[in-house]
C-alpha cells in the first residue's frame, strides 16, 4: 500500500508540516513541525504542533520519526516538544553540524553549546534508509538552499523542504551561510530525474491573494512550469537568476530566533541563574560607526 500523507498549513509562517504513515502498521513520521512564536512578546505556543499530535492520536498512528529537512530560518521547530510528548526520535541531515558551527560563531554561543549534532537523535547521510513500518524512508541530499538540506522519499512521495516552492513561486533563496545556487540546481536536477508522477511535497507556499496554498506538485509540473528552473534551465542561467533575485531579498523576519532553536533540534536556550531564557540578536552598527 502507498504511504498516506496528511498536511497541515501554518499560515503565520506559510509552512507545511507533513505526517506520512504506513497504512498497514500505523507507523508515522512528522516532517518539519512548527512551534508558534510571537516575536513582539517572546511568547511561544504549541497550537500548530497540538493539531499534528491530535491527528496522530485520533488516527491511531505510532510516531517513530520527527524529521527536519534543514535548519529553517523562517519558523521555529516544534521537534523537541513533539519528542517530549511522544518519545519519537528527531533526525536531520548530517550537514547540520556545519550549520551549528557557523551559527555558534555568529551568535557567540559559548562552550555550553555543542556544535556536534548530538542534540539530534540521529544524523542522516545521503542514501540512508529509515524504517517506517512496512515502508522505507530514503534520505536524499538536496543541498543548495542550505548546506544541510535533505529530502525524504517514501515510495512516490518526496518531502523536499525548501528545494522548490510551488511551480508559480519557483525556488528557494541560496544566500544564507552555506547556500549555493549551483548546488541547488544540481539538487533540482536530481529531483527532476524522478518519474513524472512523483509527488513533491513542499515546506512552504506563498499563494496569491484568494488562492489556497499548495502542499504538493508533481515532478512533471515542476519540470514544465517552475518559474525559476524548468527541465531546460541551465546551471549558469539559474545561478544568474538566483543570485540576482537573492540580492533583493530582505532577511526573514524570524531568522535569528528560528536558527537559535532549530540548530538545537527545537530545544529552548538554556536558563540563566534566575530561570529565564533569552534569544540573542546580533546588531549591525556599521552605519552608526561610519565617519562622514
PDB file of C-alpha atoms in Angstrom:
ATOM      1  CA  UNK A   1       0.000   0.000   0.000  1.00  0.00           C
ATOM      2  CA  UNK A   2       1.257   3.518  -0.719  1.00  0.00           C
ATOM      3  CA  UNK A   3       2.069   5.843   2.153  1.00  0.00           C
ATOM      4  CA  UNK A   4      -0.676   8.084   3.488  1.00  0.00           C
ATOM      5  CA  UNK A   5       0.114  11.806   3.740  1.00  0.00           C
ATOM      6  CA  UNK A   6      -1.722  14.414   5.823  1.00  0.00           C
ATOM      7  CA  UNK A   7      -0.540  18.025   5.531  1.00  0.00           C
ATOM      8  CA  UNK A   8      -1.011  20.949   7.937  1.00  0.00           C
ATOM      9  CA  UNK A   9      -0.542  24.581   6.899  1.00  0.00           C
ATOM     10  CA  UNK A  10       0.796  27.159   9.373  1.00  0.00           C
ATOM     11  CA  UNK A  11      -0.490  30.428   7.953  1.00  0.00           C
ATOM     12  CA  UNK A  12       1.664  32.697  10.136  1.00  0.00           C
ATOM     13  CA  UNK A  13       4.848  31.353   8.526  1.00  0.00           C
ATOM     14  CA  UNK A  14       3.390  29.853   5.317  1.00  0.00           C
ATOM     15  CA  UNK A  15       4.838  26.497   6.396  1.00  0.00           C
ATOM     16  CA  UNK A  16       3.630  22.989   5.608  1.00  0.00           C
ATOM     17  CA  UNK A  17       4.062  20.197   8.146  1.00  0.00           C
ATOM     18  CA  UNK A  18       3.517  16.717   6.762  1.00  0.00           C
ATOM     19  CA  UNK A  19       2.572  13.480   8.503  1.00  0.00           C
ATOM     20  CA  UNK A  20       3.467  10.418   6.435  1.00  0.00           C
ATOM     21  CA  UNK A  21       2.352   6.999   7.627  1.00  0.00           C
ATOM     22  CA  UNK A  22       2.221   3.332   6.710  1.00  0.00           C
ATOM     23  CA  UNK A  23      -1.477   2.359   6.428  1.00  0.00           C
ATOM     24  CA  UNK A  24      -0.704  -1.255   7.270  1.00  0.00           C
ATOM     25  CA  UNK A  25       1.055  -0.668  10.598  1.00  0.00           C
ATOM     26  CA  UNK A  26       0.294   2.922  11.607  1.00  0.00           C
ATOM     27  CA  UNK A  27       3.985   3.803  11.851  1.00  0.00           C
ATOM     28  CA  UNK A  28       4.372   7.527  11.132  1.00  0.00           C
ATOM     29  CA  UNK A  29       6.863  10.332  10.655  1.00  0.00           C
ATOM     30  CA  UNK A  30       6.287  14.069  11.101  1.00  0.00           C
ATOM     31  CA  UNK A  31       8.280  16.303   8.760  1.00  0.00           C
ATOM     32  CA  UNK A  32       9.053  19.957   9.624  1.00  0.00           C
ATOM     33  CA  UNK A  33       6.790  20.605  12.645  1.00  0.00           C
ATOM     34  CA  UNK A  34       6.183  24.251  13.630  1.00  0.00           C
ATOM     35  CA  UNK A  35       6.235  25.999  17.003  1.00  0.00           C
ATOM     36  CA  UNK A  36       4.093  29.116  17.294  1.00  0.00           C
ATOM     37  CA  UNK A  37       6.078  32.245  18.187  1.00  0.00           C
ATOM     38  CA  UNK A  38       5.230  35.906  18.677  1.00  0.00           C
ATOM     39  CA  UNK A  39       8.482  37.880  18.364  1.00  0.00           C
ATOM     40  CA  UNK A  40       6.990  41.026  19.888  1.00  0.00           C
ATOM     41  CA  UNK A  41       6.151  39.360  23.202  1.00  0.00           C
ATOM     42  CA  UNK A  42       8.560  36.433  23.044  1.00  0.00           C
ATOM     43  CA  UNK A  43       5.604  34.118  23.645  1.00  0.00           C
ATOM     44  CA  UNK A  44       5.866  30.526  22.407  1.00  0.00           C
ATOM     45  CA  UNK A  45       2.872  28.332  21.659  1.00  0.00           C
ATOM     46  CA  UNK A  46       2.012  24.802  20.598  1.00  0.00           C
ATOM     47  CA  UNK A  47      -1.320  25.228  18.811  1.00  0.00           C
ATOM     48  CA  UNK A  48       0.057  24.095  15.443  1.00  0.00           C
ATOM     49  CA  UNK A  49       2.007  21.204  16.957  1.00  0.00           C
ATOM     50  CA  UNK A  50      -1.019  20.107  19.003  1.00  0.00           C
ATOM     51  CA  UNK A  51      -3.081  19.845  15.818  1.00  0.00           C
ATOM     52  CA  UNK A  52      -0.487  17.428  14.456  1.00  0.00           C
ATOM     53  CA  UNK A  53      -0.405  15.491  17.726  1.00  0.00           C
ATOM     54  CA  UNK A  54      -4.212  15.325  17.758  1.00  0.00           C
ATOM     55  CA  UNK A  55      -4.140  13.846  14.251  1.00  0.00           C
ATOM     56  CA  UNK A  56      -1.602  11.216  15.295  1.00  0.00           C
ATOM     57  CA  UNK A  57      -3.676  10.174  18.283  1.00  0.00           C
ATOM     58  CA  UNK A  58      -7.104  10.202  16.650  1.00  0.00           C
ATOM     59  CA  UNK A  59      -5.807   8.194  13.693  1.00  0.00           C
ATOM     60  CA  UNK A  60      -4.077   5.695  15.950  1.00  0.00           C
ATOM     61  CA  UNK A  61      -0.649   6.438  14.476  1.00  0.00           C
ATOM     62  CA  UNK A  62       2.628   5.461  16.141  1.00  0.00           C
ATOM     63  CA  UNK A  63       5.106   8.293  15.686  1.00  0.00           C
ATOM     64  CA  UNK A  64       8.569   6.882  15.001  1.00  0.00           C
ATOM     65  CA  UNK A  65      10.422   9.844  13.499  1.00  0.00           C
ATOM     66  CA  UNK A  66      10.419  13.622  13.666  1.00  0.00           C
ATOM     67  CA  UNK A  67      12.350  14.748  10.602  1.00  0.00           C
ATOM     68  CA  UNK A  68      13.808  18.128   9.704  1.00  0.00           C
ATOM     69  CA  UNK A  69      14.579  18.922   6.079  1.00  0.00           C
ATOM     70  CA  UNK A  70      17.069  21.616   7.189  1.00  0.00           C
ATOM     71  CA  UNK A  71      17.702  24.249   9.852  1.00  0.00           C
ATOM     72  CA  UNK A  72      14.840  26.566   8.951  1.00  0.00           C
ATOM     73  CA  UNK A  73      15.277  30.333   9.016  1.00  0.00           C
ATOM     74  CA  UNK A  74      11.611  31.314   8.839  1.00  0.00           C
ATOM     75  CA  UNK A  75       9.896  29.295  11.549  1.00  0.00           C
ATOM     76  CA  UNK A  76      10.755  27.706  14.879  1.00  0.00           C
ATOM     77  CA  UNK A  77      10.763  23.923  15.060  1.00  0.00           C
ATOM     78  CA  UNK A  78       8.405  22.030  17.362  1.00  0.00           C
ATOM     79  CA  UNK A  79      10.585  18.916  17.134  1.00  0.00           C
ATOM     80  CA  UNK A  80      11.692  18.973  20.771  1.00  0.00           C
ATOM     81  CA  UNK A  81       8.129  19.479  22.020  1.00  0.00           C
ATOM     82  CA  UNK A  82       6.832  16.588  19.909  1.00  0.00           C
ATOM     83  CA  UNK A  83       9.698  14.389  21.078  1.00  0.00           C
ATOM     84  CA  UNK A  84       8.754  15.141  24.692  1.00  0.00           C
ATOM     85  CA  UNK A  85       5.107  14.200  24.002  1.00  0.00           C
ATOM     86  CA  UNK A  86       5.748  11.018  22.040  1.00  0.00           C
ATOM     87  CA  UNK A  87       9.279   9.738  22.577  1.00  0.00           C
ATOM     88  CA  UNK A  88       9.896   9.738  18.821  1.00  0.00           C
ATOM     89  CA  UNK A  89      13.441  10.269  17.545  1.00  0.00           C
ATOM     90  CA  UNK A  90      14.454  13.607  15.983  1.00  0.00           C
ATOM     91  CA  UNK A  91      16.650  13.359  12.888  1.00  0.00           C
ATOM     92  CA  UNK A  92      18.236  15.794  10.436  1.00  0.00           C
ATOM     93  CA  UNK A  93      20.841  15.795   7.704  1.00  0.00           C
ATOM     94  CA  UNK A  94      24.429  15.395   8.887  1.00  0.00           C
ATOM     95  CA  UNK A  95      25.222  18.800   7.389  1.00  0.00           C
ATOM     96  CA  UNK A  96      23.544  20.344  10.433  1.00  0.00           C
ATOM     97  CA  UNK A  97      26.895  20.062  12.241  1.00  0.00           C
ATOM     98  CA  UNK A  98      28.454  22.649   9.915  1.00  0.00           C
ATOM     99  CA  UNK A  99      25.395  24.885  10.336  1.00  0.00           C
ATOM    100  CA  UNK A 100      25.671  24.607  14.110  1.00  0.00           C
ATOM    101  CA  UNK A 101      29.349  25.580  13.982  1.00  0.00           C
ATOM    102  CA  UNK A 102      28.609  28.580  11.757  1.00  0.00           C
ATOM    103  CA  UNK A 103      25.866  29.980  13.972  1.00  0.00           C
ATOM    104  CA  UNK A 104      27.686  29.160  17.182  1.00  0.00           C
ATOM    105  CA  UNK A 105      30.370  31.533  15.885  1.00  0.00           C
ATOM    106  CA  UNK A 106      27.945  34.183  14.644  1.00  0.00           C
ATOM    107  CA  UNK A 107      25.946  34.175  17.884  1.00  0.00           C
ATOM    108  CA  UNK A 108      28.874  33.680  20.274  1.00  0.00           C
ATOM    109  CA  UNK A 109      27.002  30.815  21.902  1.00  0.00           C
ATOM    110  CA  UNK A 110      29.914  29.731  24.068  1.00  0.00           C
ATOM    111  CA  UNK A 111      31.270  26.396  25.194  1.00  0.00           C
ATOM    112  CA  UNK A 112      27.952  25.194  26.602  1.00  0.00           C
ATOM    113  CA  UNK A 113      26.626  24.774  23.051  1.00  0.00           C
ATOM    114  CA  UNK A 114      27.968  21.591  21.459  1.00  0.00           C
ATOM    115  CA  UNK A 115      28.186  22.003  17.679  1.00  0.00           C
ATOM    116  CA  UNK A 116      28.421  18.270  17.084  1.00  0.00           C
ATOM    117  CA  UNK A 117      24.857  17.289  16.194  1.00  0.00           C
ATOM    118  CA  UNK A 118      24.405  15.454  19.495  1.00  0.00           C
ATOM    119  CA  UNK A 119      21.136  17.257  20.311  1.00  0.00           C
ATOM    120  CA  UNK A 120      19.604  15.283  17.421  1.00  0.00           C
ATOM    121  CA  UNK A 121      18.894  11.595  17.946  1.00  0.00           C
ATOM    122  CA  UNK A 122      20.216  10.725  14.504  1.00  0.00           C
ATOM    123  CA  UNK A 123      22.215  12.451  11.772  1.00  0.00           C
ATOM    124  CA  UNK A 124      21.389  11.298   8.269  1.00  0.00           C
ATOM    125  CA  UNK A 125      23.524  10.861   5.154  1.00  0.00           C
ATOM    126  CA  UNK A 126      22.585  10.612   1.505  1.00  0.00           C
ATOM    127  CA  UNK A 127      21.201   7.176   0.666  1.00  0.00           C
ATOM    128  CA  UNK A 128      20.378   6.141   4.228  1.00  0.00           C
ATOM    129  CA  UNK A 129      17.092   4.328   4.756  1.00  0.00           C
ATOM    130  CA  UNK A 130      14.860   4.681   7.803  1.00  0.00           C
ATOM    131  CA  UNK A 131      12.203   2.045   8.586  1.00  0.00           C
ATOM    132  CA  UNK A 132       8.573   3.190   8.682  1.00  0.00           C
ATOM    133  CA  UNK A 133       6.545   0.088   9.478  1.00  0.00           C
ATOM    134  CA  UNK A 134       6.460  -1.881   6.250  1.00  0.00           C
ATOM    135  CA  UNK A 135       7.673   1.153   4.279  1.00  0.00           C
ATOM    136  CA  UNK A 136      11.054   2.850   3.984  1.00  0.00           C
ATOM    137  CA  UNK A 137      12.120   6.484   4.143  1.00  0.00           C
ATOM    138  CA  UNK A 138      15.094   7.117   1.863  1.00  0.00           C
ATOM    139  CA  UNK A 139      17.295  10.144   2.521  1.00  0.00           C
ATOM    140  CA  UNK A 140      18.250  12.286  -0.483  1.00  0.00           C
ATOM    141  CA  UNK A 141      20.840  15.016  -0.007  1.00  0.00           C
ATOM    142  CA  UNK A 142      19.447  18.145  -1.703  1.00  0.00           C
ATOM    143  CA  UNK A 143      21.768  20.999  -0.675  1.00  0.00           C
ATOM    144  CA  UNK A 144      21.696  24.495  -2.127  1.00  0.00           C
ATOM    145  CA  UNK A 145      19.170  26.447  -0.108  1.00  0.00           C
ATOM    146  CA  UNK A 146      21.312  25.416   2.856  1.00  0.00           C
ATOM    147  CA  UNK A 147      24.261  23.059   3.184  1.00  0.00           C
ATOM    148  CA  UNK A 148      22.294  20.640   5.389  1.00  0.00           C
ATOM    149  CA  UNK A 149      19.162  20.347   3.227  1.00  0.00           C
ATOM    150  CA  UNK A 150      17.818  16.828   2.711  1.00  0.00           C
ATOM    151  CA  UNK A 151      14.665  15.363   1.212  1.00  0.00           C
ATOM    152  CA  UNK A 152      12.824  12.208   2.266  1.00  0.00           C
ATOM    153  CA  UNK A 153      11.380   9.749  -0.238  1.00  0.00           C
ATOM    154  CA  UNK A 154       8.636   7.274   0.651  1.00  0.00           C
ATOM    155  CA  UNK A 155       7.537   5.447  -2.481  1.00  0.00           C
ATOM    156  CA  UNK A 156       6.114   8.031  -4.874  1.00  0.00           C
ATOM    157  CA  UNK A 157       6.119  10.827  -2.282  1.00  0.00           C
ATOM    158  CA  UNK A 158       9.177  13.031  -1.692  1.00  0.00           C
ATOM    159  CA  UNK A 159       9.302  15.698   1.013  1.00  0.00           C
ATOM    160  CA  UNK A 160      11.661  18.314  -0.403  1.00  0.00           C
ATOM    161  CA  UNK A 161      11.862  21.068   2.208  1.00  0.00           C
ATOM    162  CA  UNK A 162      12.739  24.398   0.575  1.00  0.00           C
ATOM    163  CA  UNK A 163      14.409  22.936  -2.506  1.00  0.00           C
ATOM    164  CA  UNK A 164      11.442  24.099  -4.592  1.00  0.00           C
ATOM    165  CA  UNK A 165       8.247  26.003  -3.925  1.00  0.00           C
ATOM    166  CA  UNK A 166       5.089  25.625  -5.994  1.00  0.00           C
ATOM    167  CA  UNK A 167       5.723  25.999  -9.737  1.00  0.00           C
ATOM    168  CA  UNK A 168       4.447  29.595  -9.745  1.00  0.00           C
ATOM    169  CA  UNK A 169       6.701  30.586  -6.816  1.00  0.00           C
ATOM    170  CA  UNK A 170       9.902  28.993  -8.142  1.00  0.00           C
ATOM    171  CA  UNK A 171      12.805  28.056  -5.899  1.00  0.00           C
ATOM    172  CA  UNK A 172      14.306  28.906  -2.526  1.00  0.00           C
ATOM    173  CA  UNK A 173      16.953  31.545  -1.897  1.00  0.00           C
ATOM    174  CA  UNK A 174      20.603  30.487  -1.683  1.00  0.00           C
ATOM    175  CA  UNK A 175      22.257  33.429   0.070  1.00  0.00           C
ATOM    176  CA  UNK A 176      22.239  32.060   3.614  1.00  0.00           C
ATOM    177  CA  UNK A 177      25.567  30.800   5.033  1.00  0.00           C
ATOM    178  CA  UNK A 178      26.471  27.579   3.234  1.00  0.00           C
ATOM    179  CA  UNK A 179      23.943  28.159   0.454  1.00  0.00           C
ATOM    180  CA  UNK A 180      24.844  27.662  -3.204  1.00  0.00           C
ATOM    181  CA  UNK A 181      22.737  28.295  -6.292  1.00  0.00           C
ATOM    182  CA  UNK A 182      24.864  25.858  -8.293  1.00  0.00           C
ATOM    183  CA  UNK A 183      24.289  23.162  -5.676  1.00  0.00           C
ATOM    184  CA  UNK A 184      20.561  23.889  -5.661  1.00  0.00           C
ATOM    185  CA  UNK A 185      20.401  23.497  -9.439  1.00  0.00           C
ATOM    186  CA  UNK A 186      22.088  20.085  -9.139  1.00  0.00           C
ATOM    187  CA  UNK A 187      19.631  19.080  -6.395  1.00  0.00           C
ATOM    188  CA  UNK A 188      16.666  20.132  -8.520  1.00  0.00           C
ATOM    189  CA  UNK A 189      18.021  18.138 -11.460  1.00  0.00           C
ATOM    190  CA  UNK A 190      18.197  15.125  -9.159  1.00  0.00           C
ATOM    191  CA  UNK A 191      14.531  15.538  -8.287  1.00  0.00           C
ATOM    192  CA  UNK A 192      13.600  16.111 -11.918  1.00  0.00           C
ATOM    193  CA  UNK A 193      15.126  12.723 -12.775  1.00  0.00           C
ATOM    194  CA  UNK A 194      12.387  11.022 -10.746  1.00  0.00           C
ATOM    195  CA  UNK A 195       9.278   9.646 -12.528  1.00  0.00           C
ATOM    196  CA  UNK A 196       6.798  12.216 -13.826  1.00  0.00           C
ATOM    197  CA  UNK A 197       4.047  11.436 -11.337  1.00  0.00           C
ATOM    198  CA  UNK A 198       6.285  11.551  -8.263  1.00  0.00           C
ATOM    199  CA  UNK A 199       4.665  13.848  -5.704  1.00  0.00           C
ATOM    200  CA  UNK A 200       6.983  16.572  -4.382  1.00  0.00           C
ATOM    201  CA  UNK A 201       5.679  17.796  -1.017  1.00  0.00           C
ATOM    202  CA  UNK A 202       6.616  21.395  -0.204  1.00  0.00           C
ATOM    203  CA  UNK A 203       7.684  23.012   3.050  1.00  0.00           C
ATOM    204  CA  UNK A 204       6.227  26.412   2.103  1.00  0.00           C
ATOM    205  CA  UNK A 205       3.761  28.019  -0.227  1.00  0.00           C
ATOM    206  CA  UNK A 206       3.056  31.698  -0.751  1.00  0.00           C
ATOM    207  CA  UNK A 207      -0.196  31.793  -2.730  1.00  0.00           C
ATOM    208  CA  UNK A 208      -1.665  34.837  -4.403  1.00  0.00           C
ATOM    209  CA  UNK A 209      -4.460  36.633  -2.577  1.00  0.00           C
ATOM    210  CA  UNK A 210      -7.574  34.491  -2.594  1.00  0.00           C
ATOM    211  CA  UNK A 211      -5.764  31.333  -3.676  1.00  0.00           C
ATOM    212  CA  UNK A 212      -5.370  28.258  -1.499  1.00  0.00           C
ATOM    213  CA  UNK A 213      -1.832  27.194  -0.556  1.00  0.00           C
ATOM    214  CA  UNK A 214      -0.438  24.170  -2.344  1.00  0.00           C
ATOM    215  CA  UNK A 215       1.197  21.343  -0.413  1.00  0.00           C
ATOM    216  CA  UNK A 216       2.407  19.324  -3.386  1.00  0.00           C
ATOM    217  CA  UNK A 217       3.314  19.442  -7.075  1.00  0.00           C
ATOM    218  CA  UNK A 218       4.340  16.570  -9.305  1.00  0.00           C
ATOM    219  CA  UNK A 219       7.752  16.266 -10.905  1.00  0.00           C
ATOM    220  CA  UNK A 220       6.116  16.820 -14.309  1.00  0.00           C
ATOM    221  CA  UNK A 221       4.515  20.092 -13.136  1.00  0.00           C
ATOM    222  CA  UNK A 222       7.787  21.369 -11.740  1.00  0.00           C
ATOM    223  CA  UNK A 223       9.818  20.384 -14.796  1.00  0.00           C
ATOM    224  CA  UNK A 224       7.385  22.076 -17.170  1.00  0.00           C
ATOM    225  CA  UNK A 225       6.175  25.083 -15.206  1.00  0.00           C
ATOM    226  CA  UNK A 226       8.544  26.071 -12.398  1.00  0.00           C
ATOM    227  CA  UNK A 227       9.096  29.817 -12.671  1.00  0.00           C
ATOM    228  CA  UNK A 228      12.830  29.627 -11.879  1.00  0.00           C
ATOM    229  CA  UNK A 229      14.089  26.235 -13.012  1.00  0.00           C
ATOM    230  CA  UNK A 230      12.440  24.143 -15.710  1.00  0.00           C
ATOM    231  CA  UNK A 231      13.852  20.993 -17.267  1.00  0.00           C
ATOM    232  CA  UNK A 232      15.693  23.173 -19.803  1.00  0.00           C
ATOM    233  CA  UNK A 233      17.200  25.750 -17.439  1.00  0.00           C
ATOM    234  CA  UNK A 234      20.994  25.615 -17.489  1.00  0.00           C
ATOM    235  CA  UNK A 235      23.057  25.839 -14.325  1.00  0.00           C
ATOM    236  CA  UNK A 236      24.560  29.152 -15.457  1.00  0.00           C
ATOM    237  CA  UNK A 237      21.169  30.718 -16.165  1.00  0.00           C
ATOM    238  CA  UNK A 238      19.754  29.515 -12.858  1.00  0.00           C
ATOM    239  CA  UNK A 239      22.730  30.769 -10.847  1.00  0.00           C
ATOM    240  CA  UNK A 240      22.459  34.183 -12.509  1.00  0.00           C
ATOM    241  CA  UNK A 241      18.719  34.384 -11.833  1.00  0.00           C
ATOM    242  CA  UNK A 242      19.026  33.162  -8.256  1.00  0.00           C
ATOM    243  CA  UNK A 243      21.907  35.472  -7.332  1.00  0.00           C
ATOM    244  CA  UNK A 244      20.205  38.471  -8.920  1.00  0.00           C
ATOM    245  CA  UNK A 245      16.965  37.727  -7.075  1.00  0.00           C
ATOM    246  CA  UNK A 246      18.630  36.928  -3.747  1.00  0.00           C
ATOM    247  CA  UNK A 247      20.354  40.324  -3.754  1.00  0.00           C
ATOM    248  CA  UNK A 248      16.908  41.963  -3.470  1.00  0.00           C
ATOM    249  CA  UNK A 249      15.529  39.833  -0.616  1.00  0.00           C
ATOM    250  CA  UNK A 250      15.221  41.026   2.964  1.00  0.00           C
ATOM    251  CA  UNK A 251      16.278  38.895   5.913  1.00  0.00           C
ATOM    252  CA  UNK A 252      13.430  36.614   7.071  1.00  0.00           C
ATOM    253  CA  UNK A 253      11.537  38.119   9.995  1.00  0.00           C
ATOM    254  CA  UNK A 254      12.287  35.175  12.304  1.00  0.00           C
ATOM    255  CA  UNK A 255      15.822  34.444  11.092  1.00  0.00           C
ATOM    256  CA  UNK A 256      17.713  34.834  14.382  1.00  0.00           C
ATOM    257  CA  UNK A 257      15.072  33.332  16.711  1.00  0.00           C
ATOM    258  CA  UNK A 258      14.484  30.420  14.325  1.00  0.00           C
ATOM    259  CA  UNK A 259      18.142  29.496  13.903  1.00  0.00           C
ATOM    260  CA  UNK A 260      18.781  29.577  17.640  1.00  0.00           C
ATOM    261  CA  UNK A 261      16.113  26.945  18.297  1.00  0.00           C
ATOM    262  CA  UNK A 262      16.479  24.963  15.106  1.00  0.00           C
ATOM    263  CA  UNK A 263      20.184  24.232  15.468  1.00  0.00           C
ATOM    264  CA  UNK A 264      19.186  22.841  18.895  1.00  0.00           C
ATOM    265  CA  UNK A 265      16.580  20.479  17.351  1.00  0.00           C
ATOM    266  CA  UNK A 266      13.872  22.781  18.701  1.00  0.00           C
ATOM    267  CA  UNK A 267      15.207  22.823  22.262  1.00  0.00           C
ATOM    268  CA  UNK A 268      14.983  26.172  24.052  1.00  0.00           C
ATOM    269  CA  UNK A 269      18.104  28.134  25.006  1.00  0.00           C
ATOM    270  CA  UNK A 270      19.404  27.274  28.494  1.00  0.00           C
ATOM    271  CA  UNK A 271      18.032  29.088  31.518  1.00  0.00           C
ATOM    272  CA  UNK A 272      20.068  31.686  33.374  1.00  0.00           C
ATOM    273  CA  UNK A 273      20.545  31.817  37.132  1.00  0.00           C
ATOM    274  CA  UNK A 274      17.057  33.271  37.583  1.00  0.00           C
ATOM    275  CA  UNK A 275      15.369  30.604  35.439  1.00  0.00           C
ATOM    276  CA  UNK A 276      14.920  32.904  32.427  1.00  0.00           C
ATOM    277  CA  UNK A 277      15.631  32.141  28.773  1.00  0.00           C
ATOM    278  CA  UNK A 278      16.872  34.632  26.203  1.00  0.00           C
ATOM    279  CA  UNK A 279      17.416  34.802  22.471  1.00  0.00           C
ATOM    280  CA  UNK A 280      20.303  36.770  21.008  1.00  0.00           C
ATOM    281  CA  UNK A 281      20.064  39.400  18.283  1.00  0.00           C
ATOM    282  CA  UNK A 282      23.348  40.420  16.653  1.00  0.00           C
ATOM    283  CA  UNK A 283      23.409  44.139  15.907  1.00  0.00           C
ATOM    284  CA  UNK A 284      24.764  45.706  12.735  1.00  0.00           C
ATOM    285  CA  UNK A 285      26.061  49.087  13.924  1.00  0.00           C
ATOM    286  CA  UNK A 286      28.139  49.768  10.821  1.00  0.00           C
ATOM    287  CA  UNK A 287      26.121  52.833   9.798  1.00  0.00           C
ATOM    288  CA  UNK A 288      26.449  54.332  13.281  1.00  0.00           C
ATOM    289  CA  UNK A 289      30.177  53.786  13.293  1.00  0.00           C
ATOM    290  CA  UNK A 290      30.782  55.173   9.826  1.00  0.00           C
ATOM    291  CA  UNK A 291      32.594  58.503   9.776  1.00  0.00           C
ATOM    292  CA  UNK A 292      31.486  61.269   7.430  1.00  0.00           C
TER     293      UNK A 292
END
